[in-house]
Amino acid sequence: MSAATSASRADSRPGGRSARVRSAVHQAVRDLLADGTTDQLTIPLIAARADVHATTVYRRWGSVGDLLADVATSRFSGGFVVPDTGSLRGDLERYAADLAKDLGDPDTLALVRATIGVGGEQGAAVCRKERQDQLEAILERERSRGNEVPEVDRTIDALLAPLYYRAVFTDRVPTPEWARTLVAHLLPEAADAGPGGTTT
Amino acid sequence: MSAATSASRADSRPGGRSARVRSAVHQAVRDLLADGTTDQLTIPLIAARADVHATTVYRRWGSVGDLLADVATSRFSGGFVVPDTGSLRGDLERYAADLAKDLGDPDTLALVRATIGVGGEQGAAVCRKERQDQLEAILERERSRGNEVPEVDRTIDALLAPLYYRAVFTDRVPTPEWARTLVAHLLPEAADAGPGGTTT
DNA sequence: ACACAAACGCACTGATCGCTGCGATTAAAA
DNA sequence: TTTTAATCGCAGCGATCAGTGCGTTTGTGT
């Protein structure tokens, strides 16, 4: 697991041939995972699917674990806009709904499961770190407005945890509507920026 | 993935030679996972660790996925006593604390991650089905006493989801104390068997 | 235009994996 | 004790995988 060193060298040239190969390999991994290929997810197979020589994949990523971590990182970073509806409730509802829609995609789900499987704690962190940071940013922004907000851990337990659990562990698809009910349970029903919700 | 057919034939003779080989192979899988072997978790390697010929493993389980599902099933079934403290709050607190302690074990965690990784939705179901059934049993027993209980989904979101999420996705170990706070958030603080908690 | 460094493709080698007939061993039934 | 069915060990097959020098191509800086 030395993804940092090799991966950082990989995306140093965004427009060159490296980027083309990189996106082709990433797409191949996503395609194979979408087809249910999990235990036979090997480097020669990925390279063949991407019309790239296996040597290249060995040199740039080294192992399937590093490659999966790289794919997951680029998949879970960017393209996700932190909402700014003006109210904390609105922000959280929008964010939870977006995350539910994102995690509801079977292909994304397969990527998450595979990354966890071979990447262990490292891989799992890649799949949730960005989302957790964004959620903390929403809370911090609301608190900077002078309003009381739930604790970070409490928010994670009430929002992120059910979303990821339902997506990864069960066969039920997390819907945006259900995600909004999670926010309703977290925040008191009365005021929008009201107090309460703080633990203990 | 045809674990049902081959695995059911495996535990038909509980005391014979089959059982000895079975437990040896299971232990080998747990040992390898505890050592961090995830992507090289192959049948010949498992067989060598268990001092069993690879042929036997191929015949009885067929694939690593089936074997992992079998190990996870026997790991997550039995040995877990559904508490009966007399009150719903006490039962849930005890159960959440036990589950936190169980999921806090690194070896168990590695098994869960690997099973999810190669088993996909099937493997994930194996790791949570038993626990979810036990949780529903606690709720059902309380309801049969004539008391109001939270909805099953709400309870899963408030207890099971945070426990599994923190264990699998983060680097923080779920403690029994923290697990009890989840129950405090789910149930109203006033009465023990009081109403409320029911969604919408 | 030229030189230079990095990335890529090619042709290999050794090792491992998945899998299968075949005979030996075991444990339970008759 | 004899029978019998199931499980297990053994040797070996083809296929695939991980990894490595070497030459070629691509992109960039001078």
GROMACS .gro file of C-alpha atoms (C1' of nucleotides) in nm:
model
  460
    1MET     CA    1   0.000   0.000   0.000
    2SER     CA    2   0.212   0.287  -0.121
    3ALA     CA    3  -0.048   0.463  -0.327
    4ALA     CA    4   0.059   0.810  -0.224
    5THR     CA    5   0.399   0.796  -0.387
    6SER     CA    6   0.304   0.636  -0.717
    7ALA     CA    7  -0.036   0.801  -0.751
    8SER     CA    8   0.100   1.147  -0.692
    9ARG     CA    9   0.340   1.094  -0.978
   10ALA     CA   10   0.056   0.968  -1.193
   11ASP     CA   11  -0.162   1.278  -1.204
   12SER     CA   12   0.124   1.520  -1.235
   13ARG     CA   13   0.052   1.570  -1.604
   14PRO     CA   14  -0.321   1.624  -1.643
   15GLY     CA   15  -0.342   1.657  -2.017
   16GLY     CA   16  -0.085   1.415  -2.150
   17ARG     CA   17  -0.098   1.052  -2.242
   18SER     CA   18  -0.077   0.955  -1.877
   19ALA     CA   19  -0.417   1.103  -1.811
   20ARG     CA   20  -0.570   0.909  -2.099
   21VAL     CA   21  -0.430   0.582  -1.974
   22ARG     CA   22  -0.531   0.670  -1.622
   23SER     CA   23  -0.893   0.733  -1.708
   24ALA     CA   24  -0.903   0.422  -1.926
   25VAL     CA   25  -0.778   0.207  -1.641
   26HIS     CA   26  -1.017   0.369  -1.396
   27GLN     CA   27  -1.306   0.306  -1.630
   28ALA     CA   28  -1.199  -0.055  -1.673
   29VAL     CA   29  -1.200  -0.107  -1.298
   30ARG     CA   30  -1.545   0.043  -1.267
   31ASP     CA   31  -1.673  -0.167  -1.556
   32LEU     CA   32  -1.537  -0.488  -1.415
   33LEU     CA   33  -1.678  -0.416  -1.071
   34ALA     CA   34  -2.013  -0.332  -1.228
   35ASP     CA   35  -2.006  -0.672  -1.397
   36GLY     CA   36  -1.963  -0.841  -1.061
   37THR     CA   37  -1.597  -0.924  -1.099
   38THR     CA   38  -1.460  -0.905  -0.747
   39ASP     CA   39  -1.233  -1.193  -0.659
   40GLN     CA   40  -1.088  -1.221  -1.012
   41LEU     CA   41  -1.018  -0.850  -1.018
   42THR     CA   42  -0.657  -0.881  -1.128
   43ILE     CA   43  -0.417  -0.644  -1.295
   44PRO     CA   44  -0.380  -0.830  -1.627
   45LEU     CA   45  -0.758  -0.848  -1.654
   46ILE     CA   46  -0.797  -0.478  -1.585
   47ALA     CA   47  -0.522  -0.391  -1.832
   48ALA     CA   48  -0.681  -0.601  -2.105
   49ARG     CA   49  -1.016  -0.432  -2.050
   50ALA     CA   50  -0.853  -0.089  -2.073
   51ASP     CA   51  -0.653  -0.177  -2.387
   52VAL     CA   52  -0.340  -0.102  -2.192
   53HIS     CA   53  -0.042  -0.321  -2.127
   54ALA     CA   54  -0.030  -0.481  -1.786
   55THR     CA   55   0.322  -0.351  -1.738
   56THR     CA   56   0.194   0.004  -1.728
   57VAL     CA   57  -0.055  -0.077  -1.455
   58TYR     CA   58   0.209  -0.259  -1.253
   59ARG     CA   59   0.444   0.038  -1.276
   60ARG     CA   60   0.195   0.313  -1.200
   61TRP     CA   61  -0.011   0.148  -0.928
   62GLY     CA   62   0.173  -0.163  -0.823
   63SER     CA   63  -0.114  -0.353  -0.666
   64VAL     CA   64  -0.487  -0.385  -0.702
   65GLY     CA   65  -0.530  -0.230  -0.360
   66ASP     CA   66  -0.351   0.089  -0.458
   67LEU     CA   67  -0.540   0.105  -0.785
   68LEU     CA   68  -0.875   0.062  -0.611
   69ALA     CA   69  -0.786   0.332  -0.361
   70ASP     CA   70  -0.698   0.565  -0.645
   71VAL     CA   71  -1.022   0.494  -0.829
   72ALA     CA   72  -1.225   0.542  -0.515
   73THR     CA   73  -1.048   0.866  -0.434
   74SER     CA   74  -1.116   1.021  -0.772
   75ARG     CA   75  -1.471   0.888  -0.760
   76PHE     CA   76  -1.551   1.036  -0.421
   77SER     CA   77  -1.378   1.370  -0.464
   78GLY     CA   78  -1.526   1.640  -0.674
   79GLY     CA   79  -1.862   1.655  -0.844
   80PHE     CA   80  -2.029   1.688  -0.508
   81VAL     CA   81  -2.142   2.039  -0.430
   82VAL     CA   82  -2.188   2.129  -0.066
   83PRO     CA   83  -2.538   2.280  -0.057
   84ASP     CA   84  -2.605   2.629   0.075
   85THR     CA   85  -2.978   2.670   0.116
   86GLY     CA   86  -2.951   2.921   0.396
   87SER     CA   87  -3.075   2.697   0.674
   88LEU     CA   88  -2.902   2.408   0.843
   89ARG     CA   89  -3.202   2.185   0.796
   90GLY     CA   90  -3.215   2.261   0.429
   91ASP     CA   91  -2.844   2.201   0.384
   92LEU     CA   92  -2.853   1.870   0.565
   93GLU     CA   93  -3.162   1.752   0.381
   94ARG     CA   94  -3.013   1.838   0.048
   95TYR     CA   95  -2.682   1.680   0.136
   96ALA     CA   96  -2.838   1.363   0.273
   97ALA     CA   97  -3.058   1.331  -0.033
   98ASP     CA   98  -2.762   1.374  -0.267
   99LEU     CA   99  -2.558   1.122  -0.075
  100ALA     CA  100  -2.847   0.875  -0.081
  101LYS     CA  101  -2.876   0.911  -0.456
  102ASP     CA  102  -2.501   0.866  -0.492
  103LEU     CA  103  -2.481   0.558  -0.272
  104GLY     CA  104  -2.786   0.415  -0.442
  105ASP     CA  105  -2.594   0.359  -0.762
  106PRO     CA  106  -2.503  -0.013  -0.782
  107ASP     CA  107  -2.174   0.058  -0.955
  108THR     CA  108  -2.065   0.300  -0.686
  109LEU     CA  109  -2.170   0.051  -0.425
  110ALA     CA  110  -1.962  -0.223  -0.581
  111LEU     CA  111  -1.663   0.009  -0.579
  112VAL     CA  112  -1.712   0.087  -0.212
  113ARG     CA  113  -1.742  -0.278  -0.115
  114ALA     CA  114  -1.437  -0.381  -0.315
  115THR     CA  115  -1.229  -0.095  -0.180
  116ILE     CA  116  -1.319  -0.188   0.174
  117GLY     CA  117  -1.251  -0.552   0.106
  118VAL     CA  118  -0.895  -0.521  -0.018
  119GLY     CA  119  -0.806  -0.182   0.128
  120GLY     CA  120  -0.920  -0.246   0.483
  121GLU     CA  121  -0.926   0.056   0.708
  122GLN     CA  122  -0.734   0.264   0.454
  123GLY     CA  123  -0.981   0.189   0.177
  124ALA     CA  124  -1.278   0.251   0.402
  125ALA     CA  125  -1.139   0.590   0.499
  126VAL     CA  126  -1.111   0.689   0.134
  127CYS     CA  127  -1.480   0.614   0.081
  128ARG     CA  128  -1.605   0.828   0.367
  129LYS     CA  129  -1.342   1.094   0.440
  130GLU     CA  130  -1.454   1.343   0.177
  131ARG     CA  131  -1.820   1.310   0.273
  132GLN     CA  132  -1.747   1.348   0.640
  133ASP     CA  133  -1.539   1.660   0.579
  134GLN     CA  134  -1.817   1.812   0.375
  135LEU     CA  135  -2.068   1.737   0.648
  136GLU     CA  136  -1.843   1.897   0.908
  137ALA     CA  137  -1.808   2.199   0.683
  138ILE     CA  138  -2.186   2.241   0.679
  139LEU     CA  139  -2.200   2.229   1.058
  140GLU     CA  140  -1.906   2.463   1.098
  141ARG     CA  141  -2.055   2.719   0.863
  142GLU     CA  142  -2.380   2.716   1.057
  143ARG     CA  143  -2.198   2.752   1.384
  144SER     CA  144  -1.999   3.047   1.248
  145ARG     CA  145  -2.335   3.215   1.195
  146GLY     CA  146  -2.379   3.203   1.569
  147ASN     CA  147  -2.634   2.921   1.574
  148GLU     CA  148  -2.628   2.611   1.788
  149VAL     CA  149  -2.556   2.293   1.594
  150PRO     CA  150  -2.555   1.925   1.686
  151GLU     CA  151  -2.224   1.769   1.769
  152VAL     CA  152  -2.024   1.629   1.482
  153ASP     CA  153  -2.028   1.274   1.612
  154ARG     CA  154  -2.398   1.290   1.674
  155THR     CA  155  -2.457   1.410   1.320
  156ILE     CA  156  -2.241   1.137   1.176
  157ASP     CA  157  -2.426   0.873   1.375
  158ALA     CA  158  -2.763   1.010   1.267
  159LEU     CA  159  -2.693   1.078   0.899
  160LEU     CA  160  -2.380   0.926   0.754
  161ALA     CA  161  -2.403   0.599   0.943
  162PRO     CA  162  -2.758   0.504   0.838
  163LEU     CA  163  -2.688   0.605   0.479
  164TYR     CA  164  -2.373   0.399   0.449
  165TYR     CA  165  -2.515   0.110   0.649
  166ARG     CA  166  -2.829   0.077   0.444
  167ALA     CA  167  -2.633   0.103   0.119
  168VAL     CA  168  -2.348  -0.129   0.201
  169PHE     CA  169  -2.498  -0.386   0.435
  170THR     CA  170  -2.858  -0.425   0.327
  171ASP     CA  171  -3.033  -0.490  -0.001
  172ARG     CA  172  -3.246  -0.178   0.033
  173VAL     CA  173  -3.165   0.125  -0.178
  174PRO     CA  174  -3.140   0.446   0.023
  175THR     CA  175  -3.392   0.692  -0.120
  176PRO     CA  176  -3.366   1.071  -0.092
  177GLU     CA  177  -3.703   1.079   0.086
  178TRP     CA  178  -3.587   0.842   0.354
  179ALA     CA  179  -3.263   1.037   0.387
  180ARG     CA  180  -3.463   1.348   0.469
  181THR     CA  181  -3.639   1.167   0.753
  182LEU     CA  182  -3.297   1.112   0.906
  183VAL     CA  183  -3.251   1.487   0.926
  184ALA     CA  184  -3.596   1.519   1.081
  185HIS     CA  185  -3.490   1.280   1.354
  186LEU     CA  186  -3.164   1.460   1.416
  187LEU     CA  187  -3.298   1.817   1.435
  188PRO     CA  188  -3.580   1.923   1.665
  189GLU     CA  189  -3.899   1.972   1.471
  190ALA     CA  190  -3.973   2.320   1.605
  191ALA     CA  191  -3.728   2.582   1.498
  192ASP     CA  192  -3.496   2.581   1.202
  193ALA     CA  193  -3.186   2.724   1.362
  194GLY     CA  194  -3.305   2.653   1.715
  195PRO     CA  195  -3.109   2.501   1.998
  196GLY     CA  196  -3.136   2.146   2.121
  197GLY     CA  197  -2.998   1.841   1.952
  198THR     CA  198  -2.678   1.884   2.145
  199THR     CA  199  -2.600   1.563   2.321
  200THR     CA  200  -2.610   1.503   2.697
  201MET     CA  201  -2.169  -1.858  -0.502
  202SER     CA  202  -2.335  -2.187  -0.425
  203ALA     CA  203  -2.257  -2.202  -0.058
  204ALA     CA  204  -2.593  -2.343   0.040
  205THR     CA  205  -2.553  -2.673  -0.140
  206SER     CA  206  -2.197  -2.754  -0.048
  207ALA     CA  207  -2.194  -2.599   0.297
  208SER     CA  208  -2.506  -2.782   0.408
  209ARG     CA  209  -2.338  -3.108   0.322
  210ALA     CA  210  -2.032  -2.999   0.516
  211ASP     CA  211  -2.184  -2.975   0.864
  212SER     CA  212  -2.391  -3.288   0.831
  213ARG     CA  213  -2.150  -3.487   1.047
  214PRO     CA  214  -2.071  -3.273   1.349
  215GLY     CA  215  -1.823  -3.497   1.526
  216GLY     CA  216  -1.638  -3.675   1.248
  217ARG     CA  217  -1.330  -3.594   1.051
  218SER     CA  218  -1.519  -3.340   0.845
  219ALA     CA  219  -1.574  -3.120   1.145
  220ARG     CA  220  -1.205  -3.125   1.231
  221VAL     CA  221  -1.106  -3.018   0.882
  222ARG     CA  222  -1.381  -2.760   0.879
  223SER     CA  223  -1.269  -2.592   1.198
  224ALA     CA  224  -0.907  -2.604   1.089
  225VAL     CA  225  -0.989  -2.431   0.763
  226HIS     CA  226  -1.204  -2.176   0.940
  227GLN     CA  227  -0.925  -2.100   1.183
  228ALA     CA  228  -0.680  -2.066   0.898
  229VAL     CA  229  -0.902  -1.810   0.727
  230ARG     CA  230  -0.934  -1.611   1.048
  231ASP     CA  231  -0.560  -1.627   1.107
  232LEU     CA  232  -0.474  -1.509   0.759
  233LEU     CA  233  -0.720  -1.225   0.777
  234ALA     CA  234  -0.583  -1.127   1.116
  235ASP     CA  235  -0.238  -1.110   0.958
  236GLY     CA  236  -0.364  -0.866   0.700
  237THR     CA  237  -0.380  -1.109   0.410
  238THR     CA  238  -0.671  -0.991   0.200
  239ASP     CA  239  -0.596  -0.981  -0.171
  240GLN     CA  240  -0.373  -1.289  -0.159
  241LEU     CA  241  -0.637  -1.481   0.033
  242THR     CA  242  -0.635  -1.783  -0.192
  243ILE     CA  243  -0.744  -2.141  -0.145
  244PRO     CA  244  -0.399  -2.304  -0.168
  245LEU     CA  245  -0.270  -2.056   0.088
  246ILE     CA  246  -0.559  -2.126   0.322
  247ALA     CA  247  -0.521  -2.499   0.281
  248ALA     CA  248  -0.149  -2.485   0.355
  249ARG     CA  249  -0.213  -2.285   0.671
  250ALA     CA  250  -0.472  -2.538   0.785
  251ASP     CA  251  -0.249  -2.838   0.710
  252VAL     CA  252  -0.516  -2.959   0.472
  253HIS     CA  253  -0.489  -3.040   0.106
  254ALA     CA  254  -0.619  -2.774  -0.126
  255THR     CA  255  -0.831  -3.036  -0.300
  256THR     CA  256  -1.046  -3.071   0.006
  257VAL     CA  257  -1.114  -2.700   0.022
  258TYR     CA  258  -1.198  -2.686  -0.345
  259ARG     CA  259  -1.445  -2.973  -0.312
  260ARG     CA  260  -1.620  -2.856   0.003
  261TRP     CA  261  -1.641  -2.483  -0.059
  262GLY     CA  262  -1.550  -2.426  -0.421
  263SER     CA  263  -1.452  -2.063  -0.400
  264VAL     CA  264  -1.307  -1.817  -0.152
  265GLY     CA  265  -1.636  -1.633  -0.151
  266ASP     CA  266  -1.832  -1.934  -0.036
  267LEU     CA  267  -1.570  -2.015   0.223
  268LEU     CA  268  -1.572  -1.663   0.361
  269ALA     CA  269  -1.950  -1.665   0.378
  270ASP     CA  270  -1.937  -1.992   0.571
  271VAL     CA  271  -1.678  -1.859   0.814
  272ALA     CA  272  -1.873  -1.540   0.867
  273THR     CA  273  -2.195  -1.732   0.921
  274SER     CA  274  -2.050  -1.955   1.190
  275ARG     CA  275  -1.877  -1.654   1.343
  276PHE     CA  276  -2.190  -1.442   1.366
  277SER     CA  277  -2.432  -1.711   1.475
  278GLY     CA  278  -2.434  -1.843   1.827
  279GLY     CA  279  -2.241  -1.723   2.126
  280PHE     CA  280  -2.453  -1.413   2.137
  281VAL     CA  281  -2.717  -1.419   2.407
  282VAL     CA  282  -3.015  -1.193   2.359
  283PRO     CA  283  -3.036  -1.003   2.688
  284ASP     CA  284  -3.345  -1.002   2.906
  285THR     CA  285  -3.307  -0.735   3.171
  286GLY     CA  286  -3.677  -0.671   3.205
  287SER     CA  287  -3.682  -0.329   3.042
  288LEU     CA  288  -3.644  -0.235   2.680
  289ARG     CA  289  -3.383   0.024   2.761
  290GLY     CA  290  -3.179  -0.225   2.955
  291ASP     CA  291  -3.205  -0.485   2.682
  292LEU     CA  292  -3.099  -0.243   2.412
  293GLU     CA  293  -2.813  -0.103   2.617
  294ARG     CA  294  -2.683  -0.446   2.694
  295TYR     CA  295  -2.720  -0.557   2.335
  296ALA     CA  296  -2.556  -0.248   2.191
  297ALA     CA  297  -2.268  -0.278   2.435
  298ASP     CA  298  -2.215  -0.644   2.347
  299LEU     CA  299  -2.225  -0.569   1.978
  300ALA     CA  300  -1.978  -0.284   2.021
  301LYS     CA  301  -1.742  -0.514   2.202
  302ASP     CA  302  -1.783  -0.776   1.932
  303LEU     CA  303  -1.726  -0.537   1.643
  304GLY     CA  304  -1.433  -0.383   1.825
  305ASP     CA  305  -1.226  -0.695   1.776
  306PRO     CA  306  -0.982  -0.631   1.489
  307ASP     CA  307  -0.997  -0.991   1.370
  308THR     CA  308  -1.374  -0.985   1.350
  309LEU     CA  309  -1.356  -0.657   1.168
  310ALA     CA  310  -1.116  -0.796   0.911
  311LEU     CA  311  -1.353  -1.085   0.852
  312VAL     CA  312  -1.644  -0.850   0.800
  313ARG     CA  313  -1.454  -0.633   0.554
  314ALA     CA  314  -1.325  -0.928   0.354
  315THR     CA  315  -1.667  -1.094   0.343
  316ILE     CA  316  -1.824  -0.775   0.215
  317GLY     CA  317  -1.546  -0.729  -0.037
  318VAL     CA  318  -1.575  -1.061  -0.214
  319GLY     CA  319  -1.929  -1.157  -0.115
  320GLY     CA  320  -2.096  -0.831  -0.209
  321GLU     CA  321  -2.455  -0.798  -0.097
  322GLN     CA  322  -2.472  -1.165  -0.003
  323GLY     CA  323  -2.169  -1.142   0.219
  324ALA     CA  324  -2.287  -0.822   0.378
  325ALA     CA  325  -2.619  -0.980   0.462
  326VAL     CA  326  -2.445  -1.266   0.640
  327CYS     CA  327  -2.263  -1.021   0.866
  328ARG     CA  328  -2.575  -0.834   0.980
  329LYS     CA  329  -2.874  -1.067   0.941
  330GLU     CA  330  -2.834  -1.248   1.271
  331ARG     CA  331  -2.783  -0.925   1.465
  332GLN     CA  332  -3.079  -0.759   1.302
  333ASP     CA  333  -3.303  -1.056   1.379
  334GLN     CA  334  -3.196  -1.049   1.741
  335LEU     CA  335  -3.267  -0.677   1.763
  336GLU     CA  336  -3.612  -0.728   1.614
  337ALA     CA  337  -3.674  -1.005   1.865
  338ILE     CA  338  -3.602  -0.766   2.151
  339LEU     CA  339  -3.849  -0.514   2.012
  340GLU     CA  340  -4.111  -0.776   1.942
  341ARG     CA  341  -4.088  -0.917   2.294
  342GLU     CA  342  -4.133  -0.572   2.441
  343ARG     CA  343  -4.429  -0.506   2.216
  344SER     CA  344  -4.588  -0.834   2.316
  345ARG     CA  345  -4.585  -0.702   2.673
  346GLY     CA  346  -4.817  -0.430   2.556
  347ASN     CA  347  -4.563  -0.149   2.548
  348GLU     CA  348  -4.497   0.096   2.270
  349VAL     CA  349  -4.166   0.044   2.094
  350PRO     CA  350  -3.978   0.236   1.826
  351GLU     CA  351  -4.015   0.122   1.471
  352VAL     CA  352  -3.775  -0.145   1.354
  353ASP     CA  353  -3.619   0.071   1.084
  354ARG     CA  354  -3.576   0.358   1.324
  355THR     CA  355  -3.403   0.130   1.572
  356ILE     CA  356  -3.173  -0.006   1.306
  357ASP     CA  357  -3.080   0.344   1.193
  358ALA     CA  358  -3.014   0.456   1.549
  359LEU     CA  359  -2.827   0.152   1.683
  360LEU     CA  360  -2.705  -0.098   1.425
  361ALA     CA  361  -2.604   0.159   1.165
  362PRO     CA  362  -2.376   0.370   1.386
  363LEU     CA  363  -2.218   0.060   1.535
  364TYR     CA  364  -2.138  -0.098   1.202
  365TYR     CA  365  -2.040   0.232   1.042
  366ARG     CA  366  -1.796   0.329   1.312
  367ALA     CA  367  -1.644  -0.017   1.318
  368VAL     CA  368  -1.614  -0.075   0.945
  369PHE     CA  369  -1.560   0.270   0.799
  370THR     CA  370  -1.368   0.462   1.061
  371ASP     CA  371  -1.054   0.399   1.261
  372ARG     CA  372  -1.233   0.450   1.591
  373VAL     CA  373  -1.318   0.150   1.804
  374PRO     CA  374  -1.681   0.140   1.915
  375THR     CA  375  -1.687   0.132   2.294
  376PRO     CA  376  -1.972  -0.010   2.504
  377GLU     CA  377  -2.012   0.329   2.672
  378TRP     CA  378  -2.064   0.506   2.345
  379ALA     CA  379  -2.304   0.234   2.233
  380ARG     CA  380  -2.520   0.307   2.537
  381THR     CA  381  -2.546   0.672   2.437
  382LEU     CA  382  -2.701   0.557   2.111
  383VAL     CA  383  -2.981   0.399   2.310
  384ALA     CA  384  -3.021   0.719   2.505
  385HIS     CA  385  -3.072   0.907   2.182
  386LEU     CA  386  -3.321   0.655   2.050
  387LEU     CA  387  -3.542   0.627   2.358
  388PRO     CA  388  -3.698   0.926   2.532
  389GLU     CA  389  -3.521   1.001   2.854
  390ALA     CA  390  -3.832   1.014   3.069
  391ALA     CA  391  -4.005   0.682   3.104
  392ASP     CA  392  -3.865   0.338   3.052
  393ALA     CA  393  -4.147   0.182   2.854
  394GLY     CA  394  -4.299   0.516   2.763
  395PRO     CA  395  -4.434   0.617   2.423
  396GLY     CA  396  -4.264   0.835   2.169
  397GLY     CA  397  -3.978   0.743   1.948
  398THR     CA  398  -4.226   0.629   1.687
  399THR     CA  399  -4.152   0.813   1.367
  400THR     CA  400  -4.371   1.084   1.218
  401DA     C1'  401   1.497   2.174  -3.427
  402DC     C1'  402   1.728   1.928  -3.061
  403DA     C1'  403   1.796   1.698  -2.638
  404DC     C1'  404   1.616   1.485  -2.239
  405DA     C1'  405   1.328   1.258  -1.912
  406DA     C1'  406   0.923   1.019  -1.834
  407DA     C1'  407   0.574   0.696  -1.968
  408DC     C1'  408   0.449   0.316  -2.243
  409DG     C1'  409   0.464  -0.133  -2.511
  410DC     C1'  410   0.690  -0.590  -2.593
  411DA     C1'  411   0.871  -1.035  -2.494
  412DC     C1'  412   0.992  -1.295  -2.170
  413DT     C1'  413   1.058  -1.601  -1.677
  414DG     C1'  414   0.933  -1.813  -1.247
  415DA     C1'  415   0.567  -1.896  -0.951
  416DT     C1'  416   0.111  -1.967  -0.824
  417DC     C1'  417  -0.363  -2.079  -0.899
  418DG     C1'  418  -0.782  -2.338  -1.018
  419DC     C1'  419  -0.913  -2.778  -1.108
  420DT     C1'  420  -0.944  -3.299  -1.191
  421DG     C1'  421  -0.884  -3.828  -1.218
  422DC     C1'  422  -0.743  -4.185  -0.905
  423DG     C1'  423  -0.644  -4.443  -0.500
  424DA     C1'  424  -0.635  -4.447   0.021
  425DT     C1'  425  -0.858  -4.361   0.449
  426DT     C1'  426  -1.225  -4.301   0.756
  427DA     C1'  427  -1.666  -4.359   0.987
  428DA     C1'  428  -2.115  -4.521   1.001
  429DA     C1'  429  -2.465  -4.885   0.858
  430DA     C1'  430  -2.593  -5.373   0.788
  431DT     C1'  431  -1.724  -5.812   1.110
  432DT     C1'  432  -1.833  -5.684   0.661
  433DT     C1'  433  -2.016  -5.356   0.364
  434DT     C1'  434  -2.060  -4.907   0.179
  435DA     C1'  435  -2.067  -4.435   0.094
  436DA     C1'  436  -1.842  -4.027   0.179
  437DT     C1'  437  -1.434  -3.764   0.263
  438DC     C1'  438  -0.959  -3.680   0.206
  439DG     C1'  439  -0.471  -3.697   0.019
  440DC     C1'  440  -0.168  -3.727  -0.398
  441DA     C1'  441   0.029  -3.608  -0.846
  442DG     C1'  442  -0.016  -3.344  -1.224
  443DC     C1'  443  -0.246  -3.064  -1.602
  444DG     C1'  444  -0.332  -2.608  -1.838
  445DA     C1'  445  -0.397  -2.130  -1.748
  446DT     C1'  446  -0.311  -1.718  -1.539
  447DC     C1'  447  -0.053  -1.399  -1.260
  448DA     C1'  448   0.317  -1.096  -1.073
  449DG     C1'  449   0.722  -0.895  -1.199
  450DT     C1'  450   1.146  -0.753  -1.502
  451DG     C1'  451   1.509  -0.586  -1.879
  452DC     C1'  452   1.500  -0.347  -2.305
  453DG     C1'  453   1.370  -0.068  -2.689
  454DT     C1'  454   1.022   0.273  -2.850
  455DT     C1'  455   0.718   0.651  -2.828
  456DT     C1'  456   0.539   1.074  -2.628
  457DG     C1'  457   0.564   1.523  -2.427
  458DT     C1'  458   0.846   1.905  -2.263
  459DG     C1'  459   1.208   2.242  -2.202
  460DT     C1'  460   1.601   2.475  -2.424
   0.00000   0.00000   0.00000
